[in-house]
Tab-separated table of C-alpha atoms in Angstrom:
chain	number	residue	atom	x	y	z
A	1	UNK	CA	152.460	40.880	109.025
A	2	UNK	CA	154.364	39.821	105.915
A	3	UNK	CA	154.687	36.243	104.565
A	4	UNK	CA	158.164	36.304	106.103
A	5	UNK	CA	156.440	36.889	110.041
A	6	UNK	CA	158.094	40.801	109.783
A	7	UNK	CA	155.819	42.857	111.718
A	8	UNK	CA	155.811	45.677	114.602
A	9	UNK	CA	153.152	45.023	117.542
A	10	UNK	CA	152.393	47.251	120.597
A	11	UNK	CA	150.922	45.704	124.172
A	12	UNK	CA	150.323	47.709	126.915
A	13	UNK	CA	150.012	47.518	130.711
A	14	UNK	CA	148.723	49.560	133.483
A	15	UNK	CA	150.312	49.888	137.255
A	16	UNK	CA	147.960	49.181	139.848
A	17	UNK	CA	147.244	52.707	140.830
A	18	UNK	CA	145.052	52.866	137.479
A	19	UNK	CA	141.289	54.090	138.411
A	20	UNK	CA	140.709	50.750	136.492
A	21	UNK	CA	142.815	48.541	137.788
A	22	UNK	CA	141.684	49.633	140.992
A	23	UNK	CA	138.464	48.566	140.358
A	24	UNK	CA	139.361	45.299	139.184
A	25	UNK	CA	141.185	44.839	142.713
A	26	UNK	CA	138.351	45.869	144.794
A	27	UNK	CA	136.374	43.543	142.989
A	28	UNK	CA	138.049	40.589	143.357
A	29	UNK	CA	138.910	41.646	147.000
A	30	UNK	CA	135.559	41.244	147.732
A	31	UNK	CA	135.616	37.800	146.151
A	32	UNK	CA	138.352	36.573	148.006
A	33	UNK	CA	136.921	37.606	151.413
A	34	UNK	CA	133.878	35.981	150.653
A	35	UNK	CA	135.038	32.433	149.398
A	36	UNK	CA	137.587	32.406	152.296
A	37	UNK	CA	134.670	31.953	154.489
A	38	UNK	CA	131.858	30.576	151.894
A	39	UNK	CA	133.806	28.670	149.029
A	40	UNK	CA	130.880	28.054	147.145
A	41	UNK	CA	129.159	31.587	146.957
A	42	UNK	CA	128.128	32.952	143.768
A	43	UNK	CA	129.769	36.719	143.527
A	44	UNK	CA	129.531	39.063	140.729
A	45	UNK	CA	130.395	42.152	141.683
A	46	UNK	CA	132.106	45.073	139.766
A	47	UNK	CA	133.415	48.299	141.107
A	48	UNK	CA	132.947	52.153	139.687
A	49	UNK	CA	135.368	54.805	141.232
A	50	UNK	CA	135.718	58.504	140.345
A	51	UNK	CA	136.738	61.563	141.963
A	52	UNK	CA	135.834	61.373	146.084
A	53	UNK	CA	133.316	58.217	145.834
A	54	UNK	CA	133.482	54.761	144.895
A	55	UNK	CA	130.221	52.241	143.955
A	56	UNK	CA	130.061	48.587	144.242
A	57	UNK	CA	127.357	46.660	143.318
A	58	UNK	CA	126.531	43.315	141.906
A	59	UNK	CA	125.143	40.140	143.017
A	60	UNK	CA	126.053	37.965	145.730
A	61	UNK	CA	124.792	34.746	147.299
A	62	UNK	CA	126.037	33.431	150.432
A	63	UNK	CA	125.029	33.232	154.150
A	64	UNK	CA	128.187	34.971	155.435
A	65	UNK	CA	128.624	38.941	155.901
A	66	UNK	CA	131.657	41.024	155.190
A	67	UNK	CA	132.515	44.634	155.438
A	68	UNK	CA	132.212	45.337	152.083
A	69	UNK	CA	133.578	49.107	152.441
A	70	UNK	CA	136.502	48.595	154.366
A	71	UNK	CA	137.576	46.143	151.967
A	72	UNK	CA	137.545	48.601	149.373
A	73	UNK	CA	139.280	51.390	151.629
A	74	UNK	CA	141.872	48.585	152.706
A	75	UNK	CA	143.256	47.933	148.571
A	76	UNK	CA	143.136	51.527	147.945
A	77	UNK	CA	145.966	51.906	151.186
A	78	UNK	CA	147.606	49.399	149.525
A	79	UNK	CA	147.964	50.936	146.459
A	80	UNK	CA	148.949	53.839	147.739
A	81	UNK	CA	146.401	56.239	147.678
A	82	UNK	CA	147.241	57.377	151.277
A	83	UNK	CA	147.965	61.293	150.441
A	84	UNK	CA	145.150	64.083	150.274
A	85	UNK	CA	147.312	65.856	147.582
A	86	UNK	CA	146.688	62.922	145.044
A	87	UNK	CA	143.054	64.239	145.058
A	88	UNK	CA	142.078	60.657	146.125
A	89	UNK	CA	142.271	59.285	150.130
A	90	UNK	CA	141.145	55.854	151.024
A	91	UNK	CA	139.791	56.982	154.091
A	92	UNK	CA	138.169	60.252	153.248
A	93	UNK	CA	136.176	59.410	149.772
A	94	UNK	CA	132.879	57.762	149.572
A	95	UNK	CA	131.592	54.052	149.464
A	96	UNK	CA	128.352	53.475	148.032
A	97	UNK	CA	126.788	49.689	148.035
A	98	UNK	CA	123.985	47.950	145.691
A	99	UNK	CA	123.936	44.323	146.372
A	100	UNK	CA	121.650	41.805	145.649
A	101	UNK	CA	121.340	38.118	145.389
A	102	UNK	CA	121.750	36.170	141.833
A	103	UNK	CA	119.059	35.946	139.435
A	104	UNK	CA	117.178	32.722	140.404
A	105	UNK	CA	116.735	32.266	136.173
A	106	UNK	CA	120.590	31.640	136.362
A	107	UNK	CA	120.976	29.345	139.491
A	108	UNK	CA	118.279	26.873	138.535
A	109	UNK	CA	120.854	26.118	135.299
A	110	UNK	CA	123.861	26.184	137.100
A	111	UNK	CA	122.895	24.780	140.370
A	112	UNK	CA	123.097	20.700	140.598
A	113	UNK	CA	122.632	18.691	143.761
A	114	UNK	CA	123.004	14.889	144.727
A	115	UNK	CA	120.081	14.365	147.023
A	116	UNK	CA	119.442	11.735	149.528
A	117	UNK	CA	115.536	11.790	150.836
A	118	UNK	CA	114.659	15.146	149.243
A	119	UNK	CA	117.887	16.254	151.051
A	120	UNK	CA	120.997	17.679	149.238
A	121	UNK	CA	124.053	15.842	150.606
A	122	UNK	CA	126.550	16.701	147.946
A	123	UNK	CA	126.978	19.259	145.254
A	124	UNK	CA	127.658	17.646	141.935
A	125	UNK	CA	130.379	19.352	139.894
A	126	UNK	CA	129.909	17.131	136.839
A	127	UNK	CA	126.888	18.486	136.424
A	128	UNK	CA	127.644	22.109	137.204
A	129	UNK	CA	125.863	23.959	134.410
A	130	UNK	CA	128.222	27.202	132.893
A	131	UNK	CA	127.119	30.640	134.502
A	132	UNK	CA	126.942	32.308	131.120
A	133	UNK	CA	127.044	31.640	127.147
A	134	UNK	CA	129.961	32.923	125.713
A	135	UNK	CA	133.566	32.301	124.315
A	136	UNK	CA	136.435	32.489	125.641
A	137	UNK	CA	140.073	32.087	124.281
A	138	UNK	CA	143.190	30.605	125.960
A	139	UNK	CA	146.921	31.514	124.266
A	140	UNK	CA	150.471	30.338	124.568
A	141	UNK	CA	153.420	30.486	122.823
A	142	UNK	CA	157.146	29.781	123.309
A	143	UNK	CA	158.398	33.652	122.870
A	144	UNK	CA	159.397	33.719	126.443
A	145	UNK	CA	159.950	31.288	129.323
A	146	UNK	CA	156.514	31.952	130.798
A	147	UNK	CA	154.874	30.550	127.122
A	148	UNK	CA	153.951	34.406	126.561
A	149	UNK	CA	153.667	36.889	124.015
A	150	UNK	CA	157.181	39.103	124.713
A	151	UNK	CA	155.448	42.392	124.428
A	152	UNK	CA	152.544	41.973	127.432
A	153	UNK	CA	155.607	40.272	129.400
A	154	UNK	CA	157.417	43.487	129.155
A	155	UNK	CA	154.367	45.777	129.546
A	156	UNK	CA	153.381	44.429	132.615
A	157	UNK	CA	157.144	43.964	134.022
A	158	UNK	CA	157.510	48.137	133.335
A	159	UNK	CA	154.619	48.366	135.186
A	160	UNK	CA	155.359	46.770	138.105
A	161	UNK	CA	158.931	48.131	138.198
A	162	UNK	CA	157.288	51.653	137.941
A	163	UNK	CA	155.103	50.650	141.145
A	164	UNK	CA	158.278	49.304	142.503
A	165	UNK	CA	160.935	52.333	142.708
A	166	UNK	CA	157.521	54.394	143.697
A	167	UNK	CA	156.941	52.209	146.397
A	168	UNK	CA	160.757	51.926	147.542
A	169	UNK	CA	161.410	55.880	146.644
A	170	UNK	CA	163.940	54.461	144.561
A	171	UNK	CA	162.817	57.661	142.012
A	172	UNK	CA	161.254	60.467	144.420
A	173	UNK	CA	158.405	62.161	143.844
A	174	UNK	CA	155.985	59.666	142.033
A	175	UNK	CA	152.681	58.771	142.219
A	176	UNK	CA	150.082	56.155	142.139
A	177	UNK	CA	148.487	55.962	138.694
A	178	UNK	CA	150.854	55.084	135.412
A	179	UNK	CA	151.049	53.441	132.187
A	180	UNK	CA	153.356	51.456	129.947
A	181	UNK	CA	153.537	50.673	126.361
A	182	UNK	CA	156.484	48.634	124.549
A	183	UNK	CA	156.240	48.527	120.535
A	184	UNK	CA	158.448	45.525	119.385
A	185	UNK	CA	160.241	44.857	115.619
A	186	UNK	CA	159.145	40.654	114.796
A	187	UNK	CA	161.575	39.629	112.311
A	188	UNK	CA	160.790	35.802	110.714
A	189	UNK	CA	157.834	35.388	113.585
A	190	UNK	CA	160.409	36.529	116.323
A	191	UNK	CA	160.890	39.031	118.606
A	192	UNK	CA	164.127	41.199	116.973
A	193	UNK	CA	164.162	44.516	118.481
A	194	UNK	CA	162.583	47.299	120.791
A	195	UNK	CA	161.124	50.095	118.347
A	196	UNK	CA	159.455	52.064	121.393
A	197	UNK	CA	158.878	52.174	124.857
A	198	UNK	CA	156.362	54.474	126.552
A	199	UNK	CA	155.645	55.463	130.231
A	200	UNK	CA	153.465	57.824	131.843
A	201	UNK	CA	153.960	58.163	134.936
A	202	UNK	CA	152.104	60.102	137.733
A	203	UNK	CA	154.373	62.949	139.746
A	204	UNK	CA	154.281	65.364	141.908
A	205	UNK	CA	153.938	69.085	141.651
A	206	UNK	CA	157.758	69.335	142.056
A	207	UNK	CA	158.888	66.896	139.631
A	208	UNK	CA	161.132	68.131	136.618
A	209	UNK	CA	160.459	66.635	133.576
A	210	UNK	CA	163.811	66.263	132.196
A	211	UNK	CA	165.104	64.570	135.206
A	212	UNK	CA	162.297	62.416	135.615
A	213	UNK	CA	162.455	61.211	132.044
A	214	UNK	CA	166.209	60.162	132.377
A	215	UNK	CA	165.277	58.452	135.399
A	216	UNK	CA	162.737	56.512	134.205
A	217	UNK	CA	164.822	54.939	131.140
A	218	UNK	CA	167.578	54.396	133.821
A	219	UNK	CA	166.095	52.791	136.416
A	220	UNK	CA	162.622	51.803	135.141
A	221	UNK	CA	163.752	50.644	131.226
A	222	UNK	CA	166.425	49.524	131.431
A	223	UNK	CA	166.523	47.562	134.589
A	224	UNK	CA	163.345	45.664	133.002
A	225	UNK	CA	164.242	45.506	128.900
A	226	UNK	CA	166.941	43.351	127.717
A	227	UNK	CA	169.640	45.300	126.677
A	228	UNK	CA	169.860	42.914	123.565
A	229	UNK	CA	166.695	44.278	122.226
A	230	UNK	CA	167.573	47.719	122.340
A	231	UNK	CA	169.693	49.510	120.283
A	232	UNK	CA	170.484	53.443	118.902
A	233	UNK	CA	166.892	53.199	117.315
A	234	UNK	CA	164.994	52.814	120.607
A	235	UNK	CA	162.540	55.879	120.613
A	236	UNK	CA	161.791	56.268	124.634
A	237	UNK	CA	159.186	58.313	125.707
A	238	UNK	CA	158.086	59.143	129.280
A	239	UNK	CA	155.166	61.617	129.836
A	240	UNK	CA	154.470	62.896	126.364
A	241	UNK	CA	152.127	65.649	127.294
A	242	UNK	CA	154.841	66.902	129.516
A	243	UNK	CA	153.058	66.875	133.033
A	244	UNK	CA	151.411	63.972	134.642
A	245	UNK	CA	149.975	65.166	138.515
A	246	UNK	CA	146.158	64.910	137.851
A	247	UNK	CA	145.340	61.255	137.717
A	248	UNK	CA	144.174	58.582	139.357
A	249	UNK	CA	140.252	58.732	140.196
A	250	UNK	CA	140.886	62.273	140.342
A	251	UNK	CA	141.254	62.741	136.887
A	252	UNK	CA	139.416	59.387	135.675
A	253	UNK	CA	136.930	57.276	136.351
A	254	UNK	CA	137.642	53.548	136.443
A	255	UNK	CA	135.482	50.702	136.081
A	256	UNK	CA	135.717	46.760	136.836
A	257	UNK	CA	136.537	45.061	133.594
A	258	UNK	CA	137.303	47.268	131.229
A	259	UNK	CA	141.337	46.239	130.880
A	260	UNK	CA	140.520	42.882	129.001
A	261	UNK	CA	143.273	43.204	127.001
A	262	UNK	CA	145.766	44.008	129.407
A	263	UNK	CA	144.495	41.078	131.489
A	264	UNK	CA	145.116	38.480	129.064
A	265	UNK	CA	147.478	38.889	126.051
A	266	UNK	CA	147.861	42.419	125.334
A	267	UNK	CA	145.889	41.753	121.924
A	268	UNK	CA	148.458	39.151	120.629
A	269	UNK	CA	145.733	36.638	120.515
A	270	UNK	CA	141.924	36.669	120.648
A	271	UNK	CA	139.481	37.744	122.965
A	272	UNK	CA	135.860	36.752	123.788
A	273	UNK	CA	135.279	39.669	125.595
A	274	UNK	CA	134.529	38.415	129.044
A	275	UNK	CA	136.478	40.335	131.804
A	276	UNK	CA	137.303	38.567	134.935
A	277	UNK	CA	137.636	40.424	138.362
A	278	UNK	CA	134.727	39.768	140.684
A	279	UNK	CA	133.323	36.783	138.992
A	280	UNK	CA	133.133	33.528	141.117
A	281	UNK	CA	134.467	30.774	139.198
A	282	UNK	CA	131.269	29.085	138.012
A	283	UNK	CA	131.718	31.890	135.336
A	284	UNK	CA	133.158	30.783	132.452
A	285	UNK	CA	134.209	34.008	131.962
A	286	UNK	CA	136.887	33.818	134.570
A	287	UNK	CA	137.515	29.687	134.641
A	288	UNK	CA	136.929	28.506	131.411
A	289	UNK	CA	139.274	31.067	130.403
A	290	UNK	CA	141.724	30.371	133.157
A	291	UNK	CA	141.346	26.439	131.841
A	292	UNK	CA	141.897	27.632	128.093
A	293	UNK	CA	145.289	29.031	129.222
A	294	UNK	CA	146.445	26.017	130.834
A	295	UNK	CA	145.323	23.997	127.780
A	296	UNK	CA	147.249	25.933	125.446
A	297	UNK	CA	150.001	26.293	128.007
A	298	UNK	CA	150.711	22.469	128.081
A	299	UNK	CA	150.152	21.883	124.549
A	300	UNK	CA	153.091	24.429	123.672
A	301	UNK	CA	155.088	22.670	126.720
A	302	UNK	CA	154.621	19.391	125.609
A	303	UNK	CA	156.048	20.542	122.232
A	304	UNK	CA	153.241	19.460	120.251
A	305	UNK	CA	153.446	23.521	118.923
A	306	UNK	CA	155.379	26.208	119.090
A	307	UNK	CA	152.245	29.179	119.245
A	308	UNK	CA	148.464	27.582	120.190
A	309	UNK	CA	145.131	29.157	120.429
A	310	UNK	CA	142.618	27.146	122.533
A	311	UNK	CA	138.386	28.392	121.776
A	312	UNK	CA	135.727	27.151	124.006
A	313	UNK	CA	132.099	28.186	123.926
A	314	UNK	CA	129.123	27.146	126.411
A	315	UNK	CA	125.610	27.487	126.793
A	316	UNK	CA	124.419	28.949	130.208
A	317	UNK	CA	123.517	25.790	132.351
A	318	UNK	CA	125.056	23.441	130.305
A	319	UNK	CA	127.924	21.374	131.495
A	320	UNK	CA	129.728	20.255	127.997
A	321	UNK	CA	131.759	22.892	125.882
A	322	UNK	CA	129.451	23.796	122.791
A	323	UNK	CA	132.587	23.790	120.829
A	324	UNK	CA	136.340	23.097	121.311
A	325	UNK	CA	138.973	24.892	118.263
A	326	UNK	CA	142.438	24.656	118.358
A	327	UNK	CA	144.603	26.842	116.488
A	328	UNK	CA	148.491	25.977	116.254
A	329	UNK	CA	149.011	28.813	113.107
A	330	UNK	CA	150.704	25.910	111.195
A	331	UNK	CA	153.503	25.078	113.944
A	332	UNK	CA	151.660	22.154	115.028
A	333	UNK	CA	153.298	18.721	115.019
A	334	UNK	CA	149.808	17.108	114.108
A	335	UNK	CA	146.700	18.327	112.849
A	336	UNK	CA	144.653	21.036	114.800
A	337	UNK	CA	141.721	18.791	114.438
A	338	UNK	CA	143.827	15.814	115.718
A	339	UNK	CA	144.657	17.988	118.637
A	340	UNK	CA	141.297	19.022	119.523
A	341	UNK	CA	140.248	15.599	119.413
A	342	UNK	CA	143.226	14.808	121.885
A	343	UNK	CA	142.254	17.942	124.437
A	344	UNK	CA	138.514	16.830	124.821
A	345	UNK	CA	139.673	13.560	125.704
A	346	UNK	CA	142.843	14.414	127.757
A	347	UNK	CA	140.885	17.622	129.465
A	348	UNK	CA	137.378	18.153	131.650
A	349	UNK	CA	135.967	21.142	130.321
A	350	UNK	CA	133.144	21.142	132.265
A	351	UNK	CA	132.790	23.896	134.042
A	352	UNK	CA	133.072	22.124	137.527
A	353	UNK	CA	135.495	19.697	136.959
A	354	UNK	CA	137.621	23.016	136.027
A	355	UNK	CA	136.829	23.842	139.442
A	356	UNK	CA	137.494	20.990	140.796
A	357	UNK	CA	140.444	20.440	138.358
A	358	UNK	CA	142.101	23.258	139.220
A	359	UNK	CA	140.816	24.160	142.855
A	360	UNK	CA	139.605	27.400	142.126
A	361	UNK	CA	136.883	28.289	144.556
A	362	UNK	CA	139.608	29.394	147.287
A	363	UNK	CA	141.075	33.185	147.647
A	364	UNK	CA	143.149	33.660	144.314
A	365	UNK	CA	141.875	36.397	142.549
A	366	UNK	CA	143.066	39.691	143.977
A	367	UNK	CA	147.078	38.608	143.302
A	368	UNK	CA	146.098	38.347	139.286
A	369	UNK	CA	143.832	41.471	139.158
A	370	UNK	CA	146.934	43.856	138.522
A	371	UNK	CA	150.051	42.676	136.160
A	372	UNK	CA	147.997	40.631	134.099
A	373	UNK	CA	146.575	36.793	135.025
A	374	UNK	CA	148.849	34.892	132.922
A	375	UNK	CA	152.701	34.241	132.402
A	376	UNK	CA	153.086	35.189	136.614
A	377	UNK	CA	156.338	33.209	137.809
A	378	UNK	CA	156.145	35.373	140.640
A	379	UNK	CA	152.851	33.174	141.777
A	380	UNK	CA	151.526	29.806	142.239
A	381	UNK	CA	148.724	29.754	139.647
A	382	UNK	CA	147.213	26.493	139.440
A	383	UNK	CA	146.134	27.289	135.429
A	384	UNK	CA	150.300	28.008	134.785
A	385	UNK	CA	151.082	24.728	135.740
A	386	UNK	CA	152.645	22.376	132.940
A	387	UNK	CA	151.419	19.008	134.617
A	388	UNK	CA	149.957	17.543	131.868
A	389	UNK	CA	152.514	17.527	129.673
A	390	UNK	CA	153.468	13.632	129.825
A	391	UNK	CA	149.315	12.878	129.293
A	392	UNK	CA	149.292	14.968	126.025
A	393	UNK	CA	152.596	13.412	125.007
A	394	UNK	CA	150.836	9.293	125.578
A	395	UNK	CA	147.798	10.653	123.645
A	396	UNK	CA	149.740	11.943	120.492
A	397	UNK	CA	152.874	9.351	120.885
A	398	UNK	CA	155.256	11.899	120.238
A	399	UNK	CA	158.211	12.160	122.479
């Protein structure tokens, strides 16, 4: 980036038929089923699927049972793995279990009860301790109407359009697995022009290239990209090897967690590293995260800035945030120390009054696990919600 805010950056997105997106969906499949019927398990579990089998293991705690194989076999159906000739069937392939219960180390930190004559009564979310050390970022910005970078907006939109006119047979002759990629010209910090777009996209035996391509940019492209931010320059490239019928967990293995990026902000801000899928919510991994977004979400809503970074950090069965940073990149209409200052007084970051806060021990997880967990219109997220915008506003006693 120049000191004028010209630069080119690239996000990506993957469909939901990606061996690791799969994963991540089977994972937090599993957590759904469980705190439907046990809100207050403890579930890490993560997913590895390859050609014919699939493995889950993890650690669980809970009294209640569920079938964690047909679980699995149920998202892949959904997906659409429901052909033998995609070298993947959700009936016929493998599913291997290793689960245990969680590390008794880790719930003796976390855990905290109310008693009543040596009998717990009440579990005490302002005492929860985190589930984990670590850091954990939270982004927003006002690029687009869901206070998100415009490049992972796109990425995931191709994505799910590519699902979409599989799904409908809007194009014939597609497959499960697929990819996007959208490059995008910044001209004075905003988004000017579309440079690139890439799909891959798996297809049959059958499929012409050529035809497939044109299709693609028709009915994929350019029912997603605004036409105003594409012009004679647009490169567009759909299968750039040329063939695309080997995929899926045919061709790769996937693995719970390992598409971060795509997850979040498609690199546009930082990253702690902590996936999400599979995690209950007293990992601050998944909620402290989810909370980060919704700080930085209302701070850019409130107009306090136009692009903020929110950093928290914990200690592993510790309530309080070891740190709190805000970062408004100089758009801020007070000082990023002023602000922080303002957040830890207008916002619980304790790990269960996040919980609490934003009701997350209930079924949400599988709906984020594809198309990325942020910016969704298309869902009720309780971390999207601008509700305290008016609080931040009384704090700073701007208007």
């Amino acid at each position: 980036m120049n000191s004028k805010g010209n630069f080119i950056f690239t996000s990506e997105s993957v469909t939901e038929g990606h061996p690791d997106k799969l994963c991540d969906q089977i994972a937090d499949a599993i957590l759904d089923e469980i705190l439907s019927k046990d809100p207050k398990a403890r579930v890490a579990v993560e997913a590895l699927i390859t050609n014919g089998v699939i493995f889950i293991a993890g650690e669980v705690t809970t009294n209640v049972y569920v079938e964690i194989p047909d679980i699995a076999r149920k998202v892949i159906k959904d997906v659409g793995y429901t052909d033998a000739r995609y070298g993947f069937h959700w009936e016929t392939s493998g599913v291997s279990t290793a689960i245990h219960a969680q590390s008794s180390d880790i719930a003796r930190g976390v855990d905290s009860y109310k008693e009543k004559e040596g009998k717990v009564v009440e579990e005490n979310l302002e005492t929860l301790g985190a589930g984990d050390q670590g850091l954990m970022f939270g982004f927003a910005c006002d690029e687009t109407k869901e206070l998100m970078p415009l490049p992972i907006v796109l990425a995931h939109n191709l994505a799910k359009r590519l699902a979409e006119v599989r799904k409908k047979n809007i194009i014939k002759g597609l497959r499960p697995d697929g990819k996007s990629q959208i490059t995008i010209a910044y001209k004075n910090g905003k988004p000017h022009s579309i440079v690139t777009v890439l799909i891959a996209a798996q297809h049959d035996e059958n499929v012409k290239s050529e035809k497939l391509k044109k299709e693609i940019i028709e009915k994929v492209i350019k029912k997603v990209v605004p036409a105003k931010l594409l012009d004679a320059k647009t490169n567009y490239y759909v299968n750039t090897t040329g063939r695309f019928v080997t995929g899926g967990p045919q061709a790769d293995t996937g693995l719970t967690g390992r598409k971060i990026i795509v997850d979040t902000y498609g690199g546009y801000a930082r990253h702690g590293g902590g996936a999400f899928s599979g995690k209950d919510p007293t990992k601050v991994d998944r909620s402290a995260q989810y909370m980060a977004r919704y700080v930085a979400k209302n701070i850019v809503a409130a107009g306090l800035a136009t692009k903020c970074e929110v950093q928290v950090a914990y200690a592993i069965g510790r309530p309080e945030p070891m740190n709190v940073l805000i970062n408004t990149y100089g758009t801020g209409k007070i000082s990023d120390e002023e602000l922080a200052k303002i957040v830890t007084k207008t916002f619980d970051l304790r790990p269960g009054m996040i919980i609490k806060h934003l009701g997350l021990r209930r079924p949400l997880y599988r709906q984020v696990a594809a198309y990325g967990h942020f910016g969704r219109p298309d869902i009720d997220l309780p971390w999207e919600k601008t509700d305290m915008v008016s609080e931040l506003k009384k704090h700073t006693k701007i208007s």
